[in-house]
Amino acid sequence: MARKYHTRLVNAKGMVDKAHQNKYAVGHFNINNLEWTKALLEVAQATNTPIILGVSEGANKYMGGFKFVEAMVTNLLDSLNITVPVALHLDHGQSVESCKAAIDAGFSSVMYDGSHHPFEENYKNTQEVIAYANAHEVSVEAEIGTIGGEEDGVIGAGEIGDPAEAKKMVDLGVSFLAAGIGNIHGPYPKGWKGLNFEALEKIQAASQIGMVLHGGSGIPQDQVIKAISLGISKVNVNTELQIAFAAATRKYIEEGKDKPENGKGFDPRKLLHPGYEAIKETFSELTGWFGCKGKA
Ligand code: 13P
């Protein structure tokens, strides 16, 4: 059997259960590179906040694979002396094999996203992931319904989750559950109808466990807070950090700070610094909304 995850990482179930009991949500922030990871770990530590670092399959491939990502994160935990709870989570694992590979590399949490399969297949594959994850004390997120998002240039609204399917997933032993409730990955389009609170209430009543709000970027604060009061205990954010990083980098370049005639501002350690600071600011603001700030 493969090794269990690094002792400085934690399984995300404890964090999410605690948030669910106390009606706040833990932030899941996607990482894309070293700057992202370092900024998030440092700001989580500085604000005494638990954090889930999400890694999509695309970002994993970009960064060099599960083993590299696990090594980067766990080495930073050591060298930065991070003591707040940190979970390393595979975001939207598309296959059982992908979840197993992340677990083998030492991830402490995985999402199996079988939402594009018929429910029976989603259920069966989730069951297989749970069996493997349990043997490694790794938490498992599953998804019912679908989260909206862009596909071939068209922004789909997603499919609302079915409470009966939520109950089946809970009985299977999932740690926390993502459901389509009108949420969309990426920027929200004009005319978006907002979150479907009625659906959220029904799914929460059926599941009674911490639920996950995907597409956490760009949802108005009052809707985020209401969703948390109705059972959302983990909020996933990716796009908002990307936009903040890009805007800060753009400002630096537009001010000409990277031009050789203006000094050494072209050094990547300087060029990427404003984006790194912007990630910290965005984390600080959003964790204030989620109620997890200072809850380590
Ligand atoms: P956003 O990119 O819309 O914040 O969504 C992130 C997400 O849900 C990752 O699973």
PDB file of C-alpha atoms and ligand atoms in Angstrom:
ATOM      1  CA  MET A   1       0.000   0.000   0.000  1.00  0.00           C
ATOM      2  CA  ALA A   2       1.217   3.516  -0.749  1.00  0.00           C
ATOM      3  CA  ARG A   3       2.291   5.778   2.084  1.00  0.00           C
ATOM      4  CA  LYS A   4      -0.153   7.965   3.975  1.00  0.00           C
ATOM      5  CA  TYR A   5       0.024  11.703   3.389  1.00  0.00           C
ATOM      6  CA  HIS A   6       2.668  13.901   5.013  1.00  0.00           C
ATOM      7  CA  THR A   7       2.089  14.471   8.731  1.00  0.00           C
ATOM      8  CA  ARG A   8       1.786  18.220   8.269  1.00  0.00           C
ATOM      9  CA  LEU A   9      -1.201  17.801   5.917  1.00  0.00           C
ATOM     10  CA  VAL A  10      -4.665  17.068   7.263  1.00  0.00           C
ATOM     11  CA  ASN A  11      -7.663  15.253   5.898  1.00  0.00           C
ATOM     12  CA  ALA A  12     -10.272  17.933   5.019  1.00  0.00           C
ATOM     13  CA  LYS A  13     -13.239  16.181   6.661  1.00  0.00           C
ATOM     14  CA  GLY A  14     -12.432  17.426  10.169  1.00  0.00           C
ATOM     15  CA  MET A  15     -12.171  21.026   8.971  1.00  0.00           C
ATOM     16  CA  VAL A  16     -15.373  20.890   6.949  1.00  0.00           C
ATOM     17  CA  ASP A  17     -17.344  19.097   9.702  1.00  0.00           C
ATOM     18  CA  LYS A  18     -16.254  21.731  12.220  1.00  0.00           C
ATOM     19  CA  ALA A  19     -17.284  24.494   9.812  1.00  0.00           C
ATOM     20  CA  HIS A  20     -20.650  22.794   9.228  1.00  0.00           C
ATOM     21  CA  GLN A  21     -21.343  22.537  12.963  1.00  0.00           C
ATOM     22  CA  ASN A  22     -20.371  26.158  13.524  1.00  0.00           C
ATOM     23  CA  LYS A  23     -22.036  27.589  10.393  1.00  0.00           C
ATOM     24  CA  TYR A  24     -19.050  28.937   8.559  1.00  0.00           C
ATOM     25  CA  ALA A  25     -17.238  27.670   5.461  1.00  0.00           C
ATOM     26  CA  VAL A  26     -13.626  26.679   4.874  1.00  0.00           C
ATOM     27  CA  GLY A  27     -12.020  28.263   1.818  1.00  0.00           C
ATOM     28  CA  HIS A  28     -10.761  25.978  -0.942  1.00  0.00           C
ATOM     29  CA  PHE A  29      -8.321  27.981  -3.043  1.00  0.00           C
ATOM     30  CA  ASN A  30      -6.914  26.561  -6.265  1.00  0.00           C
ATOM     31  CA  ILE A  31      -3.167  26.720  -6.779  1.00  0.00           C
ATOM     32  CA  ASN A  32      -1.402  27.132 -10.109  1.00  0.00           C
ATOM     33  CA  ASN A  33       2.275  27.574  -9.288  1.00  0.00           C
ATOM     34  CA  LEU A  34       4.810  28.323  -6.567  1.00  0.00           C
ATOM     35  CA  GLU A  35       3.763  31.961  -6.080  1.00  0.00           C
ATOM     36  CA  TRP A  36       0.107  30.957  -5.564  1.00  0.00           C
ATOM     37  CA  THR A  37       1.009  28.244  -3.093  1.00  0.00           C
ATOM     38  CA  LYS A  38       3.433  30.323  -1.073  1.00  0.00           C
ATOM     39  CA  ALA A  39       1.104  33.331  -0.912  1.00  0.00           C
ATOM     40  CA  LEU A  40      -1.817  31.187   0.268  1.00  0.00           C
ATOM     41  CA  LEU A  41       0.157  29.279   2.884  1.00  0.00           C
ATOM     42  CA  GLU A  42       1.729  32.453   4.264  1.00  0.00           C
ATOM     43  CA  VAL A  43      -1.535  34.359   4.491  1.00  0.00           C
ATOM     44  CA  ALA A  44      -3.358  31.357   6.016  1.00  0.00           C
ATOM     45  CA  GLN A  45      -0.652  31.155   8.689  1.00  0.00           C
ATOM     46  CA  ALA A  46      -0.569  34.928   9.282  1.00  0.00           C
ATOM     47  CA  THR A  47      -4.364  35.020   9.758  1.00  0.00           C
ATOM     48  CA  ASN A  48      -4.563  31.713  11.678  1.00  0.00           C
ATOM     49  CA  THR A  49      -6.946  30.272   9.098  1.00  0.00           C
ATOM     50  CA  PRO A  50      -7.405  26.646   7.982  1.00  0.00           C
ATOM     51  CA  ILE A  51      -7.076  26.169   4.226  1.00  0.00           C
ATOM     52  CA  ILE A  52      -7.767  23.631   1.522  1.00  0.00           C
ATOM     53  CA  LEU A  53      -5.353  23.900  -1.424  1.00  0.00           C
ATOM     54  CA  GLY A  54      -7.222  22.710  -4.516  1.00  0.00           C
ATOM     55  CA  VAL A  55      -5.361  21.270  -7.499  1.00  0.00           C
ATOM     56  CA  SER A  56      -7.265  20.736 -10.745  1.00  0.00           C
ATOM     57  CA  GLU A  57      -6.084  18.052 -13.160  1.00  0.00           C
ATOM     58  CA  GLY A  58      -5.075  20.824 -15.583  1.00  0.00           C
ATOM     59  CA  ALA A  59      -3.060  22.719 -12.964  1.00  0.00           C
ATOM     60  CA  ASN A  60      -1.500  19.439 -11.847  1.00  0.00           C
ATOM     61  CA  LYS A  61      -0.354  18.703 -15.375  1.00  0.00           C
ATOM     62  CA  TYR A  62       0.931  22.259 -15.750  1.00  0.00           C
ATOM     63  CA  MET A  63       2.951  22.064 -12.533  1.00  0.00           C
ATOM     64  CA  GLY A  64       4.510  18.680 -13.294  1.00  0.00           C
ATOM     65  CA  GLY A  65       2.309  16.038 -11.675  1.00  0.00           C
ATOM     66  CA  PHE A  66       0.966  14.896  -8.310  1.00  0.00           C
ATOM     67  CA  LYS A  67       4.341  13.949  -6.858  1.00  0.00           C
ATOM     68  CA  PHE A  68       5.841  17.310  -7.677  1.00  0.00           C
ATOM     69  CA  VAL A  69       2.839  19.212  -6.282  1.00  0.00           C
ATOM     70  CA  GLU A  70       2.825  17.167  -3.088  1.00  0.00           C
ATOM     71  CA  ALA A  71       6.564  17.717  -2.655  1.00  0.00           C
ATOM     72  CA  MET A  72       6.267  21.460  -3.303  1.00  0.00           C
ATOM     73  CA  VAL A  73       3.431  21.866  -0.799  1.00  0.00           C
ATOM     74  CA  THR A  74       4.833  19.679   1.964  1.00  0.00           C
ATOM     75  CA  ASN A  75       8.313  21.191   1.672  1.00  0.00           C
ATOM     76  CA  LEU A  76       6.779  24.656   1.977  1.00  0.00           C
ATOM     77  CA  LEU A  77       4.850  23.519   5.049  1.00  0.00           C
ATOM     78  CA  ASP A  78       8.174  22.595   6.602  1.00  0.00           C
ATOM     79  CA  SER A  79      10.294  25.518   5.449  1.00  0.00           C
ATOM     80  CA  LEU A  80       7.643  28.171   6.165  1.00  0.00           C
ATOM     81  CA  ASN A  81       6.806  26.413   9.435  1.00  0.00           C
ATOM     82  CA  ILE A  82       3.088  26.327   8.686  1.00  0.00           C
ATOM     83  CA  THR A  83       1.085  25.119  11.682  1.00  0.00           C
ATOM     84  CA  VAL A  84      -2.503  25.940  10.616  1.00  0.00           C
ATOM     85  CA  PRO A  85      -4.487  22.987   9.194  1.00  0.00           C
ATOM     86  CA  VAL A  86      -3.756  22.531   5.471  1.00  0.00           C
ATOM     87  CA  ALA A  87      -5.410  19.945   3.231  1.00  0.00           C
ATOM     88  CA  LEU A  88      -4.078  19.138  -0.236  1.00  0.00           C
ATOM     89  CA  HIS A  89      -7.095  18.300  -2.377  1.00  0.00           C
ATOM     90  CA  LEU A  90      -7.517  16.996  -5.930  1.00  0.00           C
ATOM     91  CA  ASP A  91     -10.198  19.204  -7.485  1.00  0.00           C
ATOM     92  CA  HIS A  92     -12.593  17.566 -10.008  1.00  0.00           C
ATOM     93  CA  GLY A  93     -10.751  14.256 -10.369  1.00  0.00           C
ATOM     94  CA  GLN A  94     -12.224  12.891 -13.583  1.00  0.00           C
ATOM     95  CA  SER A  95     -11.465   9.219 -13.063  1.00  0.00           C
ATOM     96  CA  VAL A  96     -10.986   6.690 -10.277  1.00  0.00           C
ATOM     97  CA  GLU A  97      -7.376   6.261 -11.472  1.00  0.00           C
ATOM     98  CA  SER A  98      -6.686   9.966 -11.165  1.00  0.00           C
ATOM     99  CA  CYS A  99      -7.987   9.986  -7.558  1.00  0.00           C
ATOM    100  CA  LYS A 100      -5.880   6.936  -6.698  1.00  0.00           C
ATOM    101  CA  ALA A 101      -2.773   8.530  -8.226  1.00  0.00           C
ATOM    102  CA  ALA A 102      -3.273  11.693  -6.141  1.00  0.00           C
ATOM    103  CA  ILE A 103      -3.731   9.574  -2.998  1.00  0.00           C
ATOM    104  CA  ASP A 104      -0.625   7.523  -3.819  1.00  0.00           C
ATOM    105  CA  ALA A 105       1.353  10.764  -4.183  1.00  0.00           C
ATOM    106  CA  GLY A 106       0.265  11.877  -0.709  1.00  0.00           C
ATOM    107  CA  PHE A 107      -2.748  14.154  -1.285  1.00  0.00           C
ATOM    108  CA  SER A 108      -4.908  14.262   1.854  1.00  0.00           C
ATOM    109  CA  SER A 109      -8.234  14.832   0.095  1.00  0.00           C
ATOM    110  CA  VAL A 110      -9.758  14.118  -3.331  1.00  0.00           C
ATOM    111  CA  MET A 111     -12.856  14.991  -5.285  1.00  0.00           C
ATOM    112  CA  TYR A 112     -14.219  12.402  -7.634  1.00  0.00           C
ATOM    113  CA  ASP A 113     -16.339  14.270 -10.168  1.00  0.00           C
ATOM    114  CA  GLY A 114     -18.562  11.775 -11.935  1.00  0.00           C
ATOM    115  CA  SER A 115     -21.192  14.389 -12.695  1.00  0.00           C
ATOM    116  CA  HIS A 116     -20.903  13.885 -16.449  1.00  0.00           C
ATOM    117  CA  HIS A 117     -21.789  10.194 -16.112  1.00  0.00           C
ATOM    118  CA  PRO A 118     -25.227   8.732 -15.400  1.00  0.00           C
ATOM    119  CA  PHE A 119     -25.814   8.690 -11.618  1.00  0.00           C
ATOM    120  CA  GLU A 120     -25.338   4.904 -11.299  1.00  0.00           C
ATOM    121  CA  GLU A 121     -21.846   5.163 -12.757  1.00  0.00           C
ATOM    122  CA  ASN A 122     -21.005   8.245 -10.690  1.00  0.00           C
ATOM    123  CA  TYR A 123     -22.175   6.352  -7.588  1.00  0.00           C
ATOM    124  CA  LYS A 124     -20.212   3.184  -8.387  1.00  0.00           C
ATOM    125  CA  ASN A 125     -16.997   5.079  -9.114  1.00  0.00           C
ATOM    126  CA  THR A 126     -17.399   7.245  -6.001  1.00  0.00           C
ATOM    127  CA  GLN A 127     -17.744   4.023  -3.985  1.00  0.00           C
ATOM    128  CA  GLU A 128     -14.465   2.744  -5.403  1.00  0.00           C
ATOM    129  CA  VAL A 129     -12.676   6.012  -4.611  1.00  0.00           C
ATOM    130  CA  ILE A 130     -14.051   5.998  -1.045  1.00  0.00           C
ATOM    131  CA  ALA A 131     -12.790   2.451  -0.424  1.00  0.00           C
ATOM    132  CA  TYR A 132      -9.292   3.425  -1.554  1.00  0.00           C
ATOM    133  CA  ALA A 133      -9.337   6.771   0.253  1.00  0.00           C
ATOM    134  CA  ASN A 134     -10.529   5.258   3.543  1.00  0.00           C
ATOM    135  CA  ALA A 135      -7.520   2.965   3.609  1.00  0.00           C
ATOM    136  CA  HIS A 136      -5.324   6.096   3.485  1.00  0.00           C
ATOM    137  CA  GLU A 137      -7.443   8.321   5.777  1.00  0.00           C
ATOM    138  CA  VAL A 138      -8.103  10.648   2.839  1.00  0.00           C
ATOM    139  CA  SER A 139     -11.341  12.674   2.601  1.00  0.00           C
ATOM    140  CA  VAL A 140     -13.591  12.352  -0.462  1.00  0.00           C
ATOM    141  CA  GLU A 141     -15.847  14.903  -2.122  1.00  0.00           C
ATOM    142  CA  ALA A 142     -18.451  13.756  -4.642  1.00  0.00           C
ATOM    143  CA  GLU A 143     -20.761  15.723  -6.918  1.00  0.00           C
ATOM    144  CA  ILE A 144     -24.428  15.478  -7.778  1.00  0.00           C
ATOM    145  CA  GLY A 145     -26.157  17.515 -10.477  1.00  0.00           C
ATOM    146  CA  THR A 146     -23.638  19.582 -12.447  1.00  0.00           C
ATOM    147  CA  ILE A 147     -21.885  22.908 -11.947  1.00  0.00           C
ATOM    148  CA  GLY A 148     -22.399  25.311 -14.855  1.00  0.00           C
ATOM    149  CA  GLY A 149     -19.527  26.707 -16.858  1.00  0.00           C
ATOM    150  CA  GLU A 150     -18.157  27.470 -20.273  1.00  0.00           C
ATOM    151  CA  GLU A 151     -17.951  24.748 -22.828  1.00  0.00           C
ATOM    152  CA  ASP A 152     -17.158  25.563 -26.470  1.00  0.00           C
ATOM    153  CA  GLY A 153     -17.754  29.255 -25.841  1.00  0.00           C
ATOM    154  CA  VAL A 154     -21.250  28.745 -24.368  1.00  0.00           C
ATOM    155  CA  ILE A 155     -21.886  29.237 -20.637  1.00  0.00           C
ATOM    156  CA  GLY A 156     -24.158  26.429 -19.426  1.00  0.00           C
ATOM    157  CA  ALA A 157     -26.299  26.924 -16.305  1.00  0.00           C
ATOM    158  CA  GLY A 158     -25.586  23.449 -14.881  1.00  0.00           C
ATOM    159  CA  GLU A 159     -28.073  20.946 -13.503  1.00  0.00           C
ATOM    160  CA  ILE A 160     -29.660  21.171 -10.055  1.00  0.00           C
ATOM    161  CA  GLY A 161     -28.715  18.282  -7.733  1.00  0.00           C
ATOM    162  CA  ASP A 162     -31.336  15.715  -6.685  1.00  0.00           C
ATOM    163  CA  PRO A 163     -31.829  15.348  -2.877  1.00  0.00           C
ATOM    164  CA  ALA A 164     -32.376  11.574  -3.192  1.00  0.00           C
ATOM    165  CA  GLU A 165     -29.009  11.224  -4.942  1.00  0.00           C
ATOM    166  CA  ALA A 166     -27.430  13.373  -2.214  1.00  0.00           C
ATOM    167  CA  LYS A 167     -28.706  10.963   0.433  1.00  0.00           C
ATOM    168  CA  LYS A 168     -27.307   7.976  -1.482  1.00  0.00           C
ATOM    169  CA  MET A 169     -23.880   9.631  -1.673  1.00  0.00           C
ATOM    170  CA  VAL A 170     -23.931  10.370   2.053  1.00  0.00           C
ATOM    171  CA  ASP A 171     -24.867   6.765   2.854  1.00  0.00           C
ATOM    172  CA  LEU A 172     -21.880   5.718   0.762  1.00  0.00           C
ATOM    173  CA  GLY A 173     -19.611   7.658   3.140  1.00  0.00           C
ATOM    174  CA  VAL A 174     -18.608  10.806   1.252  1.00  0.00           C
ATOM    175  CA  SER A 175     -16.912  13.381   3.491  1.00  0.00           C
ATOM    176  CA  PHE A 176     -18.638  16.423   1.943  1.00  0.00           C
ATOM    177  CA  LEU A 177     -20.785  16.938  -1.099  1.00  0.00           C
ATOM    178  CA  ALA A 178     -20.808  19.290  -4.089  1.00  0.00           C
ATOM    179  CA  ALA A 179     -24.153  19.928  -5.751  1.00  0.00           C
ATOM    180  CA  GLY A 180     -25.344  21.969  -8.664  1.00  0.00           C
ATOM    181  CA  ILE A 181     -27.441  24.806  -7.185  1.00  0.00           C
ATOM    182  CA  GLY A 182     -27.263  27.303 -10.056  1.00  0.00           C
ATOM    183  CA  ASN A 183     -23.539  27.943  -9.449  1.00  0.00           C
ATOM    184  CA  ILE A 184     -21.132  28.337 -12.372  1.00  0.00           C
ATOM    185  CA  HIS A 185     -17.352  28.048 -12.728  1.00  0.00           C
ATOM    186  CA  GLY A 186     -15.637  31.188 -14.001  1.00  0.00           C
ATOM    187  CA  PRO A 187     -17.107  34.713 -14.166  1.00  0.00           C
ATOM    188  CA  TYR A 188     -20.903  34.836 -13.778  1.00  0.00           C
ATOM    189  CA  PRO A 189     -22.632  35.858 -17.014  1.00  0.00           C
ATOM    190  CA  LYS A 190     -24.969  38.862 -17.262  1.00  0.00           C
ATOM    191  CA  GLY A 191     -28.502  37.814 -16.395  1.00  0.00           C
ATOM    192  CA  TRP A 192     -27.393  34.990 -14.071  1.00  0.00           C
ATOM    193  CA  LYS A 193     -30.387  34.026 -11.924  1.00  0.00           C
ATOM    194  CA  GLY A 194     -28.442  33.664  -8.664  1.00  0.00           C
ATOM    195  CA  LEU A 195     -28.079  30.631  -6.390  1.00  0.00           C
ATOM    196  CA  ASN A 196     -31.076  28.349  -6.013  1.00  0.00           C
ATOM    197  CA  PHE A 197     -31.573  28.428  -2.222  1.00  0.00           C
ATOM    198  CA  GLU A 198     -34.649  26.237  -2.353  1.00  0.00           C
ATOM    199  CA  ALA A 199     -32.620  23.461  -3.978  1.00  0.00           C
ATOM    200  CA  LEU A 200     -29.809  23.977  -1.468  1.00  0.00           C
ATOM    201  CA  GLU A 201     -32.233  23.662   1.460  1.00  0.00           C
ATOM    202  CA  LYS A 202     -33.698  20.422   0.074  1.00  0.00           C
ATOM    203  CA  ILE A 203     -30.312  18.861  -0.600  1.00  0.00           C
ATOM    204  CA  GLN A 204     -29.030  19.896   2.823  1.00  0.00           C
ATOM    205  CA  ALA A 205     -32.110  18.462   4.527  1.00  0.00           C
ATOM    206  CA  ALA A 206     -31.531  15.159   2.732  1.00  0.00           C
ATOM    207  CA  SER A 207     -27.752  15.037   3.188  1.00  0.00           C
ATOM    208  CA  GLN A 208     -27.141  16.727   6.568  1.00  0.00           C
ATOM    209  CA  ILE A 209     -23.405  17.021   5.836  1.00  0.00           C
ATOM    210  CA  GLY A 210     -21.161  19.906   4.823  1.00  0.00           C
ATOM    211  CA  MET A 211     -21.857  20.964   1.256  1.00  0.00           C
ATOM    212  CA  VAL A 212     -19.466  22.511  -1.232  1.00  0.00           C
ATOM    213  CA  LEU A 213     -20.098  25.663  -3.244  1.00  0.00           C
ATOM    214  CA  HIS A 214     -18.106  25.469  -6.476  1.00  0.00           C
ATOM    215  CA  GLY A 215     -17.731  28.546  -8.642  1.00  0.00           C
ATOM    216  CA  GLY A 216     -17.156  30.700  -5.556  1.00  0.00           C
ATOM    217  CA  SER A 217     -15.742  33.633  -7.578  1.00  0.00           C
ATOM    218  CA  GLY A 218     -18.025  36.561  -8.229  1.00  0.00           C
ATOM    219  CA  ILE A 219     -21.074  35.487  -6.197  1.00  0.00           C
ATOM    220  CA  PRO A 220     -22.460  38.519  -4.319  1.00  0.00           C
ATOM    221  CA  GLN A 221     -21.501  38.525  -0.625  1.00  0.00           C
ATOM    222  CA  ASP A 222     -25.105  38.316   0.638  1.00  0.00           C
ATOM    223  CA  GLN A 223     -25.703  35.154  -1.405  1.00  0.00           C
ATOM    224  CA  VAL A 224     -22.492  33.547  -0.159  1.00  0.00           C
ATOM    225  CA  ILE A 225     -23.450  34.290   3.444  1.00  0.00           C
ATOM    226  CA  LYS A 226     -26.985  32.959   2.976  1.00  0.00           C
ATOM    227  CA  ALA A 227     -25.655  29.786   1.334  1.00  0.00           C
ATOM    228  CA  ILE A 228     -23.346  29.210   4.315  1.00  0.00           C
ATOM    229  CA  SER A 229     -26.271  29.646   6.713  1.00  0.00           C
ATOM    230  CA  LEU A 230     -28.071  26.895   4.741  1.00  0.00           C
ATOM    231  CA  GLY A 231     -25.299  24.286   4.909  1.00  0.00           C
ATOM    232  CA  ILE A 232     -22.449  25.314   2.584  1.00  0.00           C
ATOM    233  CA  SER A 233     -19.259  24.526   4.536  1.00  0.00           C
ATOM    234  CA  LYS A 234     -16.584  24.704   1.810  1.00  0.00           C
ATOM    235  CA  VAL A 235     -16.351  27.400  -0.863  1.00  0.00           C
ATOM    236  CA  ASN A 236     -14.138  26.846  -3.920  1.00  0.00           C
ATOM    237  CA  VAL A 237     -12.355  29.844  -5.408  1.00  0.00           C
ATOM    238  CA  ASN A 238     -10.101  29.901  -8.431  1.00  0.00           C
ATOM    239  CA  THR A 239     -11.045  32.602 -10.965  1.00  0.00           C
ATOM    240  CA  GLU A 240     -11.091  35.429  -8.418  1.00  0.00           C
ATOM    241  CA  LEU A 241      -7.456  34.815  -7.483  1.00  0.00           C
ATOM    242  CA  GLN A 242      -6.507  34.638 -11.155  1.00  0.00           C
ATOM    243  CA  ILE A 243      -8.216  37.962 -11.882  1.00  0.00           C
ATOM    244  CA  ALA A 244      -6.571  39.622  -8.860  1.00  0.00           C
ATOM    245  CA  PHE A 245      -3.152  38.251  -9.842  1.00  0.00           C
ATOM    246  CA  ALA A 246      -3.528  39.383 -13.466  1.00  0.00           C
ATOM    247  CA  ALA A 247      -4.760  42.881 -12.521  1.00  0.00           C
ATOM    248  CA  ALA A 248      -1.834  43.480 -10.151  1.00  0.00           C
ATOM    249  CA  THR A 249       0.656  42.201 -12.745  1.00  0.00           C
ATOM    250  CA  ARG A 250      -0.941  44.368 -15.446  1.00  0.00           C
ATOM    251  CA  LYS A 251      -0.644  47.478 -13.259  1.00  0.00           C
ATOM    252  CA  TYR A 252       3.060  46.772 -12.637  1.00  0.00           C
ATOM    253  CA  ILE A 253       3.732  46.384 -16.345  1.00  0.00           C
ATOM    254  CA  GLU A 254       1.610  49.371 -17.369  1.00  0.00           C
ATOM    255  CA  GLU A 255       3.605  51.467 -14.923  1.00  0.00           C
ATOM    256  CA  GLY A 256       6.737  50.381 -16.824  1.00  0.00           C
ATOM    257  CA  LYS A 257       8.310  48.789 -13.749  1.00  0.00           C
ATOM    258  CA  ASP A 258       9.530  45.792 -15.757  1.00  0.00           C
ATOM    259  CA  LYS A 259      11.458  47.949 -18.280  1.00  0.00           C
ATOM    260  CA  PRO A 260      15.233  47.372 -18.208  1.00  0.00           C
ATOM    261  CA  GLU A 261      15.845  51.126 -18.232  1.00  0.00           C
ATOM    262  CA  ASN A 262      13.983  51.347 -14.908  1.00  0.00           C
ATOM    263  CA  GLY A 263      16.150  48.867 -13.005  1.00  0.00           C
ATOM    264  CA  LYS A 264      15.795  45.143 -12.373  1.00  0.00           C
ATOM    265  CA  GLY A 265      12.002  45.024 -12.247  1.00  0.00           C
ATOM    266  CA  PHE A 266      11.991  42.378 -14.985  1.00  0.00           C
ATOM    267  CA  ASP A 267      13.344  39.834 -12.464  1.00  0.00           C
ATOM    268  CA  PRO A 268      10.477  37.315 -12.092  1.00  0.00           C
ATOM    269  CA  ARG A 269      10.804  37.542  -8.328  1.00  0.00           C
ATOM    270  CA  LYS A 270       9.897  41.242  -8.641  1.00  0.00           C
ATOM    271  CA  LEU A 271       7.533  40.958 -11.601  1.00  0.00           C
ATOM    272  CA  LEU A 272       5.365  38.349  -9.875  1.00  0.00           C
ATOM    273  CA  HIS A 273       5.423  40.037  -6.484  1.00  0.00           C
ATOM    274  CA  PRO A 274       2.374  42.339  -6.895  1.00  0.00           C
ATOM    275  CA  GLY A 275       0.264  39.333  -8.004  1.00  0.00           C
ATOM    276  CA  TYR A 276       1.453  37.359  -5.003  1.00  0.00           C
ATOM    277  CA  GLU A 277       0.392  40.226  -2.702  1.00  0.00           C
ATOM    278  CA  ALA A 278      -2.969  40.466  -4.512  1.00  0.00           C
ATOM    279  CA  ILE A 279      -3.635  36.773  -3.803  1.00  0.00           C
ATOM    280  CA  LYS A 280      -3.047  37.395  -0.111  1.00  0.00           C
ATOM    281  CA  GLU A 281      -5.459  40.354  -0.095  1.00  0.00           C
ATOM    282  CA  THR A 282      -8.158  38.380  -1.923  1.00  0.00           C
ATOM    283  CA  PHE A 283      -7.788  35.450   0.489  1.00  0.00           C
ATOM    284  CA  SER A 284      -8.072  37.798   3.445  1.00  0.00           C
ATOM    285  CA  GLU A 285     -11.244  39.433   2.144  1.00  0.00           C
ATOM    286  CA  LEU A 286     -12.993  36.200   1.131  1.00  0.00           C
ATOM    287  CA  THR A 287     -12.157  34.244   4.290  1.00  0.00           C
ATOM    288  CA  GLY A 288     -13.740  37.169   6.178  1.00  0.00           C
ATOM    289  CA  TRP A 289     -16.963  36.509   4.238  1.00  0.00           C
ATOM    290  CA  PHE A 290     -16.736  32.756   4.742  1.00  0.00           C
ATOM    291  CA  GLY A 291     -16.250  33.124   8.510  1.00  0.00           C
ATOM    292  CA  CYS A 292     -13.221  30.785   8.610  1.00  0.00           C
ATOM    293  CA  LYS A 293     -10.645  33.530   9.199  1.00  0.00           C
ATOM    294  CA  GLY A 294      -8.886  32.973  12.519  1.00  0.00           C
ATOM    295  CA  LYS A 295     -10.565  29.578  13.026  1.00  0.00           C
ATOM    296  CA  ALA A 296      -7.415  27.408  12.863  1.00  0.00           C
TER     297      ALA A 296
HETATM  298  P1  13P B   1     -14.215  29.584  -9.812  1.00  0.00           P
HETATM  299  O1  13P B   1     -13.073  29.529 -10.763  1.00  0.00           O
HETATM  300  O2  13P B   1     -15.465  30.076 -10.473  1.00  0.00           O
HETATM  301  O3  13P B   1     -13.880  30.330  -8.575  1.00  0.00           O
HETATM  302  O4  13P B   1     -14.540  28.090  -9.377  1.00  0.00           O
HETATM  303  C1  13P B   1     -13.576  27.380  -8.674  1.00  0.00           C
HETATM  304  C2  13P B   1     -14.023  26.003  -8.398  1.00  0.00           C
HETATM  305  O5  13P B   1     -15.187  25.729  -8.187  1.00  0.00           O
HETATM  306  C3  13P B   1     -12.993  24.966  -8.333  1.00  0.00           C
HETATM  307  O6  13P B   1     -13.531  23.710  -8.087  1.00  0.00           O
END
